């Protein structure tokens, strides 16, 4: 399968453009807002961006596949509450993370199996499964979640933390390493090649011995797993359980992926591009808050940006037309 050179040029151009926009936004913030580039402010931006980056891993994978995952914020909230509740009941936190991770994989696997196996649009399936998960968590906690994160998790994501000479918490360098690993998986492994092939041409992929149902199940399971990881990290960041902690990530993960050059029609995208999109969104959010915008106005502005980007990128030709 051969792609036109313009395909790669367009993708790389969008990634470079997104990084350039992030830098420009930071320069504007530095000029307009006193202390915007202070060390503590930069650390805060990096931590917030790292949290969004973890939550966006799964969305990157499913968008390349040609799907979408609206269950991410619900799984984040599920992991946040369940981890806090179980740890508060005296469970070993390593065991807690194992239980949360396995349950998240099951949730994600169901998303993929139902979407592809029954040919139901993933937007409907993931939203429905996510609401079921949220409802079950509310029933379990009776609407009043409790518990907290262990000190080690809080220190891992603390804005005031540091890693040796690096003035950033462990979360930031770990996400940098994770970015390299995800990029390697997408570019150099059979899974990555199959993911792009299935997203590029769903009809021809089975002829290349790619099992669509298996790929969808595995990819959505990975999406839910990383959403759960984000939920546990947010537990350490906020210090207490909150079922709606994932709601800001409902469309921010989609926006980050699209800003980074991915096509909602599938077959195109990269995690490096998503990182660029994450930085753009984090800078926009921080800049608007720094300029005194109310939370509602910030949300409206981000919504407008998402609509503009999706309307721009979502109407492009499918990758299969460039083959």
Tab-separated table of N, CA and C in Angstrom, residues 48-111:
chain	number	residue	atom	x	y	z
A	48	UNK	N	-0.357	19.936	33.800
A	48	UNK	CA	-1.705	19.876	33.224
A	48	UNK	C	-1.664	19.259	31.829
A	49	UNK	N	-0.646	19.622	31.053
A	49	UNK	CA	-0.510	19.058	29.714
A	49	UNK	C	-0.222	17.561	29.783
A	50	UNK	N	0.594	17.134	30.745
A	50	UNK	CA	0.929	15.722	30.880
A	50	UNK	C	-0.306	14.891	31.234
A	51	UNK	N	-1.170	15.413	32.098
A	51	UNK	CA	-2.397	14.708	32.455
A	51	UNK	C	-3.308	14.544	31.240
A	52	UNK	N	-3.446	15.612	30.463
A	52	UNK	CA	-4.258	15.534	29.251
A	52	UNK	C	-3.616	14.597	28.229
A	53	UNK	N	-2.296	14.583	28.177
A	53	UNK	CA	-1.591	13.717	27.231
A	53	UNK	C	-1.867	12.245	27.521
A	54	UNK	N	-1.864	11.871	28.792
A	54	UNK	CA	-2.152	10.474	29.165
A	54	UNK	C	-3.588	10.118	28.782
A	55	UNK	N	-4.523	11.017	29.077
A	55	UNK	CA	-5.923	10.761	28.746
A	55	UNK	C	-6.148	10.684	27.242
A	56	UNK	N	-5.272	11.318	26.452
A	56	UNK	CA	-5.453	11.390	25.003
A	56	UNK	C	-4.806	10.234	24.243
A	57	UNK	N	-4.068	9.378	24.927
A	57	UNK	CA	-3.413	8.261	24.244
A	57	UNK	C	-4.444	7.386	23.549
A	58	UNK	N	-5.459	6.963	24.310
A	58	UNK	CA	-6.473	6.082	23.748
A	58	UNK	C	-7.261	6.734	22.626
A	59	UNK	N	-7.576	8.020	22.787
A	59	UNK	CA	-8.323	8.712	21.734
A	59	UNK	C	-7.509	8.760	20.446
A	60	UNK	N	-6.196	8.910	20.569
A	60	UNK	CA	-5.336	8.897	19.379
A	60	UNK	C	-5.446	7.561	18.660
A	61	UNK	N	-5.367	6.482	19.406
A	61	UNK	CA	-5.407	5.144	18.810
A	61	UNK	C	-6.744	4.866	18.125
A	62	UNK	N	-7.850	5.198	18.801
A	62	UNK	CA	-9.156	4.863	18.216
A	62	UNK	C	-9.484	5.766	17.027
A	63	UNK	N	-9.004	7.002	17.025
A	63	UNK	CA	-9.237	7.885	15.876
A	63	UNK	C	-8.455	7.393	14.666
A	64	UNK	N	-7.226	6.957	14.871
A	64	UNK	CA	-6.461	6.372	13.763
A	64	UNK	C	-7.198	5.148	13.226
A	65	UNK	N	-7.809	4.395	14.100
A	65	UNK	CA	-8.569	3.204	13.718
A	65	UNK	C	-9.825	3.548	12.928
A	66	UNK	N	-10.301	4.770	13.089
A	66	UNK	CA	-11.528	5.187	12.423
A	66	UNK	C	-12.709	5.258	13.362
A	67	UNK	N	-12.446	5.209	14.670
A	67	UNK	CA	-13.519	5.268	15.661
A	67	UNK	C	-13.442	6.540	16.483
A	68	UNK	N	-14.131	6.520	17.597
A	68	UNK	CA	-14.122	7.623	18.555
A	68	UNK	C	-14.519	7.050	19.910
A	69	UNK	N	-13.987	7.593	20.980
A	69	UNK	CA	-14.252	7.050	22.319
A	69	UNK	C	-14.775	8.151	23.242
A	70	UNK	N	-16.096	8.146	23.439
A	70	UNK	CA	-16.708	9.119	24.350
A	70	UNK	C	-16.829	8.584	25.770
A	71	UNK	N	-16.324	7.372	26.006
A	71	UNK	CA	-16.384	6.814	27.365
A	71	UNK	C	-15.186	7.241	28.205
A	72	UNK	N	-14.200	7.900	27.593
A	72	UNK	CA	-12.972	8.271	28.308
A	72	UNK	C	-13.247	9.062	29.592
A	73	UNK	N	-14.063	10.114	29.578
A	73	UNK	CA	-14.283	10.854	30.832
A	73	UNK	C	-14.979	10.020	31.896
A	74	UNK	N	-15.846	9.105	31.481
A	74	UNK	CA	-16.540	8.255	32.440
A	74	UNK	C	-15.584	7.236	33.061
A	75	UNK	N	-14.673	6.704	32.252
A	75	UNK	CA	-13.689	5.754	32.777
A	75	UNK	C	-12.710	6.474	33.698
A	76	UNK	N	-12.360	7.703	33.362
A	76	UNK	CA	-11.501	8.498	34.251
A	76	UNK	C	-12.171	8.663	35.611
A	77	UNK	N	-13.445	9.049	35.606
A	77	UNK	CA	-14.174	9.209	36.860
A	77	UNK	C	-14.316	7.901	37.611
A	78	UNK	N	-14.572	6.815	36.886
A	78	UNK	CA	-14.684	5.489	37.489
A	78	UNK	C	-13.391	5.106	38.204
A	79	UNK	N	-12.252	5.256	37.512
A	79	UNK	CA	-10.965	4.893	38.099
A	79	UNK	C	-10.640	5.781	39.299
A	80	UNK	N	-10.944	7.054	39.185
A	80	UNK	CA	-10.690	8.006	40.260
A	80	UNK	C	-11.430	7.619	41.536
A	81	UNK	N	-12.718	7.318	41.401
A	81	UNK	CA	-13.550	7.004	42.566
A	81	UNK	C	-13.235	5.618	43.122
A	82	UNK	N	-13.140	4.621	42.240
A	82	UNK	CA	-12.902	3.250	42.699
A	82	UNK	C	-11.547	3.141	43.394
A	83	UNK	N	-10.515	3.764	42.826
A	83	UNK	CA	-9.189	3.723	43.451
A	83	UNK	C	-9.217	4.369	44.834
A	84	UNK	N	-9.884	5.512	44.950
A	84	UNK	CA	-9.954	6.198	46.241
A	84	UNK	C	-10.741	5.381	47.266
A	85	UNK	N	-11.872	4.815	46.828
A	85	UNK	CA	-12.721	4.046	47.743
A	85	UNK	C	-11.986	2.802	48.262
A	86	UNK	N	-11.376	2.051	47.358
A	86	UNK	CA	-10.713	0.811	47.761
A	86	UNK	C	-9.493	1.099	48.637
A	87	UNK	N	-8.726	2.120	48.272
A	87	UNK	CA	-7.567	2.478	49.092
A	87	UNK	C	-8.021	2.959	50.469
A	88	UNK	N	-9.129	3.700	50.506
A	88	UNK	CA	-9.671	4.159	51.776
A	88	UNK	C	-10.171	3.031	52.659
A	89	UNK	N	-10.514	1.898	52.028
A	89	UNK	CA	-10.969	0.730	52.785
A	89	UNK	C	-9.813	-0.155	53.250
A	90	UNK	N	-8.577	0.280	52.982
A	90	UNK	CA	-7.415	-0.441	53.475
A	90	UNK	C	-6.746	-1.363	52.477
A	91	UNK	N	-7.163	-1.324	51.197
A	91	UNK	CA	-6.541	-2.173	50.183
A	91	UNK	C	-5.130	-1.679	49.885
A	92	UNK	N	-4.240	-2.606	49.526
A	92	UNK	CA	-2.920	-2.236	49.031
A	92	UNK	C	-3.088	-1.490	47.715
A	93	UNK	N	-2.392	-0.362	47.541
A	93	UNK	CA	-2.655	0.473	46.373
A	93	UNK	C	-2.204	-0.187	45.081
A	94	UNK	N	-1.184	-1.027	45.141
A	94	UNK	CA	-0.768	-1.747	43.930
A	94	UNK	C	-1.887	-2.682	43.485
A	95	UNK	N	-2.515	-3.367	44.446
A	95	UNK	CA	-3.649	-4.239	44.136
A	95	UNK	C	-4.822	-3.417	43.615
A	96	UNK	N	-5.038	-2.249	44.204
A	96	UNK	CA	-6.110	-1.353	43.747
A	96	UNK	C	-5.900	-0.987	42.276
A	97	UNK	N	-4.681	-0.620	41.927
A	97	UNK	CA	-4.381	-0.237	40.541
A	97	UNK	C	-4.589	-1.414	39.600
A	98	UNK	N	-4.239	-2.625	40.061
A	98	UNK	CA	-4.445	-3.805	39.238
A	98	UNK	C	-5.914	-4.059	38.973
A	99	UNK	N	-6.737	-3.946	40.019
A	99	UNK	CA	-8.179	-4.154	39.865
A	99	UNK	C	-8.785	-3.107	38.939
A	100	UNK	N	-8.423	-1.855	39.141
A	100	UNK	CA	-8.947	-0.771	38.303
A	100	UNK	C	-8.520	-0.965	36.849
A	101	UNK	N	-7.257	-1.345	36.639
A	101	UNK	CA	-6.767	-1.545	35.284
A	101	UNK	C	-7.479	-2.673	34.556
A	102	UNK	N	-7.696	-3.790	35.245
A	102	UNK	CA	-8.389	-4.930	34.631
A	102	UNK	C	-9.831	-4.572	34.295
A	103	UNK	N	-10.521	-3.912	35.224
A	103	UNK	CA	-11.904	-3.512	34.961
A	103	UNK	C	-11.984	-2.540	33.784
A	104	UNK	N	-11.023	-1.626	33.708
A	104	UNK	CA	-11.011	-0.671	32.588
A	104	UNK	C	-10.801	-1.388	31.259
A	105	UNK	N	-9.904	-2.365	31.241
A	105	UNK	CA	-9.660	-3.133	30.016
A	105	UNK	C	-10.927	-3.864	29.583
A	106	UNK	N	-11.660	-4.409	30.544
A	106	UNK	CA	-12.923	-5.094	30.229
A	106	UNK	C	-13.928	-4.109	29.629
A	107	UNK	N	-14.024	-2.924	30.235
A	107	UNK	CA	-14.943	-1.893	29.729
A	107	UNK	C	-14.573	-1.509	28.299
A	108	UNK	N	-13.301	-1.244	28.067
A	108	UNK	CA	-12.855	-0.854	26.735
A	108	UNK	C	-13.040	-1.983	25.731
A	109	UNK	N	-12.736	-3.206	26.142
A	109	UNK	CA	-12.925	-4.341	25.247
A	109	UNK	C	-14.370	-4.486	24.807
A	110	UNK	N	-15.289	-4.262	25.736
A	110	UNK	CA	-16.716	-4.306	25.389
A	110	UNK	C	-17.068	-3.229	24.376
A	111	UNK	N	-16.504	-2.047	24.557
A	111	UNK	CA	-16.741	-0.967	23.589
A	111	UNK	C	-16.360	-1.403	22.175
